[in-house]
Every structure is written in C-alpha cells, then in structure tokens.
Amino acid sequence: MSTHQQLGELVLAVANSRDRAAFAQLFDHFGPRLRAYLVRLGSDPASADEILQDVMTTLWTKSHLFDPSKSSIATWLYRIARNRRIDTLRRDRLDFFDPMEAPEIVAEDIEVDRKIDMQFREGRIKESLMILPEEQLSLIRMAFFDDLSHSEIAEKTGLPLGTVKSRIRLAFSKLRRQLETNGVIDAGSEN
Amino acid sequence: MTVTPMPPLPDEGLNALLAHYAAGHLPLPLHGLVAGHLVLKPDNRAFVAALETLCAQRLELEAPDAGIAPAILSRDAMLESIFATEEASFERTSSKVSGLVPDPISILVGDDLSKMKWRSVMPGLKEFRLPDRGECQASMVWVKAGRAMPSHTHEGTEITLVLKGGFTDTSGHYCRGDLAIADSDIDHRPRADEGEDCICFVVNDAGLRLTGPLARWIHKLTGH
C-alpha cells in the first residue's frame, strides 16, 4: 500500500513534469476507491465512471492547485468527487467551488508560530481525530457516512438509543475542543 | 452502563448538518448553502475539514477488499481520454468572498440581484424561488429593513444563510455568514434589522434528518 508521502510525490511528478506513469499509479490507487464511494452514495455504475473520469481529469489538469500543506491528496480528491456527484444535475461546466479552497484570512495580530501551525492542517487534524475512541468514531461513521438513523444504530450496536445520541454529541464536542487545542483554527472572518 | 442525560447543546443540529455536508449527503442547494457559510465564516472550517479527513481515511481503509471496489473495466480508455484533455488555463479561480453571493451559491442563483426573478410576496418581502428538486426547495429572500416575515411554520427543516444585513427571531440574532436552522415545530417570525435590507438564501428540506431538539419532527414521525 502506498504511503501518504509516496502518493504526495506522485502528485508532484504529475504537477511538475506531466508524468503519465505517476498519474496511472494515482489512478489505480484512487480510482476504485472513489468509484466505490460514488456507488455507495447511489450513483449507478455508468454515472460513477463519468464522475470518476471528471475527477481524475481535474487531477491531471489542475494538480498544481493541490496544496499539500492544507490537505492530503486523498482528502482533496474526496472533496472533488463529493462535490461533483452532488453537482451533476447542473448542466454548465463551472466547477463547484469548495470552501476549503477559499483564502484563509489570517488576522494581522496573530503571532507567527500560530501562522506556521496553520500551514500543516491535515497533520493537526489527524492528531485531533486520534483522541476520539474507536467506538465514538464508529458511531459517527454509522450516523453520517452510512446515514443510519439513531434507532438503526441502536439496533445494530445493542446500545440504548439515549447512549447513541449522547456519545455522538460527546464525540463532536470533544473533536471541536481538540481542534481548538491543537490550533487548527481559521482565524478571522471577512469583517 | 448508566448515562447521565446531557442537556441538548445548541449546536447539535448544526453539527449534524455539517457532518452530512462532509459526507456528501445533502442535495445540491443545501450543499451549496453550507459551502457558502464556510466561505463567508471560517469558524466551522476546521471541524468540517476533520470530518472530511475521516471520510477520506475511510475510503483508504475499506475499498481494496470485499469486492467493494470492482476493477474499472474501462481503465485504459479512461486514462487515454484524460491524457488527451487540454490543460486548463492555469489560473487559480478565486472565490468571490467579497461579493454579496459567495461562489457555491452564485452557481445556483447567479450573482446579480437585479437579474434574479423576484416575485413580491407581500409589501417588504420578495422571493426568487429556484425550481424544486424533490423534497428540497430553495429560494433567495429579500426582506426590507425593519420588516417582519409573516409568522410561519414549515414541513421540513428550514435552513437560512444570511447574505446581507441581519435578522432576529426567537432563537437569536443572525448576521452575514450565519446559519439559522429551524425545524417544523418552530413557529417563527424573523424580523430584519433596522437600517439595512436583509437578503438570505433559504433551503427547506422535507427529507433532511438532523438529530436533536432542532429536528423534533423526525422524532414525531418515528415515534421516539
């Protein structure tokens, strides 16, 4: 299995030297995974292929827009695939603009260390996720990735309904707190 | 195991909405609305980015086995056609954070208020309604400064993103970039701030399933 770093190097090779072999490796790694995601969310195989082709074309033509300090290539491609699937109803070809690509507005008075920290978002984010116990993560996955209702989760896990609800609530507030502690913040707003 | 009941947190419905957004479950107008909120107000970006990272990690762990990821039959043809794609002009598309309508919403309604097909609902209230998509109905709403919307309830969950000005209802005060979530139980009468017209992008989704006190309608339907 390719490591995060190897994948990052392949993307660099695509961005810098239009390396087709590197692109094919990325395609073979992410293609089946993204396609599985698209089908799981309800795309039929033909449209899943079409969306996948769009997503991988974006990687081929716009890999220079990928910023490894902001997110991993997996998360970047995931966002493009997700947005594209939701946006297939629109006819025109304007790309859906993902908010994570929006310029970060950093307040003037924020100290330099903090600014540097913000550069390595995904590392900080992964650290923050690690404080959640596996059980809470799996409840979040069931509730939001699999879109199961709380009572379906209660049935599946054998946990009382109230416990399902409170653990999800707890996991979210823990995650928010930890993100704050780890300095994964987007300071300021347009005003 | 005993669980101490926790008081409902005010952001429970918001967390659920953001998580559904991250997972890609929302219909286009609502996906655009949440994206617009994240563009205008960065406060929730880290939380959403963390959930997106989880989604992407899951992709990584799960796909290779159990036949979830069948081989792509047309791999070579697909690669060939991708390599044949003209390189796009390499200018970074910049977001119109400063424009009234942020990008994720302007692809749906345009960014020129004067070109939208406004319909007068009552004095001081105009609406530009997008074609309905299933259970999801989206519109731009323009309320004159100081006016109150007629008191109303809704069938599903109503989510409002403020684009200009501000308004107040029983749940609080909302400014540009803020999200307000109201369920069918809330009989609310939002009032636009004095001094400036209030323009919002509003999505009403009868099929949306949020948890907690903000989505009591679901509990009523399912009986708990």
CSV table of N, CA, C and O in Angstrom, one decimal, chain A residues 43 60-61 65 82 125 168 177 184:
chain,number,residue,atom,x,y,z
A,43,SER,N,-24.8,6.5,-6.9
A,43,SER,CA,-24.6,6.7,-8.4
A,43,SER,C,-24.7,5.3,-9.1
A,43,SER,O,-24.2,4.3,-8.5
A,60,TRP,N,-5.4,15.6,-13.3
A,60,TRP,CA,-4.5,15.7,-14.4
A,60,TRP,C,-4.2,17.2,-14.8
A,60,TRP,O,-3.1,17.6,-15.1
A,61,THR,N,-5.3,17.9,-14.9
A,61,THR,CA,-5.1,19.3,-15.4
A,61,THR,C,-4.9,20.3,-14.4
A,61,THR,O,-4.4,21.4,-14.6
A,65,LEU,N,-3.0,23.0,-8.4
A,65,LEU,CA,-3.8,23.7,-7.4
A,65,LEU,C,-3.8,23.0,-6.0
A,65,LEU,O,-4.3,23.5,-5.0
A,82,ARG,N,-17.0,14.3,-4.2
A,82,ARG,CA,-18.2,14.5,-3.5
A,82,ARG,C,-19.0,15.7,-4.1
A,82,ARG,O,-20.2,15.6,-4.4
A,125,ILE,N,-5.1,18.0,12.2
A,125,ILE,CA,-6.4,17.4,12.2
A,125,ILE,C,-6.4,15.9,12.5
A,125,ILE,O,-7.2,15.4,13.3
A,168,ILE,N,-22.5,10.4,20.4
A,168,ILE,CA,-22.3,11.2,19.2
A,168,ILE,C,-22.1,12.7,19.6
A,168,ILE,O,-21.1,13.3,19.1
A,177,ARG,N,-13.3,20.7,20.6
A,177,ARG,CA,-12.3,21.2,21.6
A,177,ARG,C,-10.9,20.9,21.3
A,177,ARG,O,-10.0,21.7,21.4
A,184,VAL,N,-5.9,24.1,15.2
A,184,VAL,CA,-6.4,24.1,13.9
A,184,VAL,C,-7.6,25.1,13.8
A,184,VAL,O,-8.7,24.7,14.0
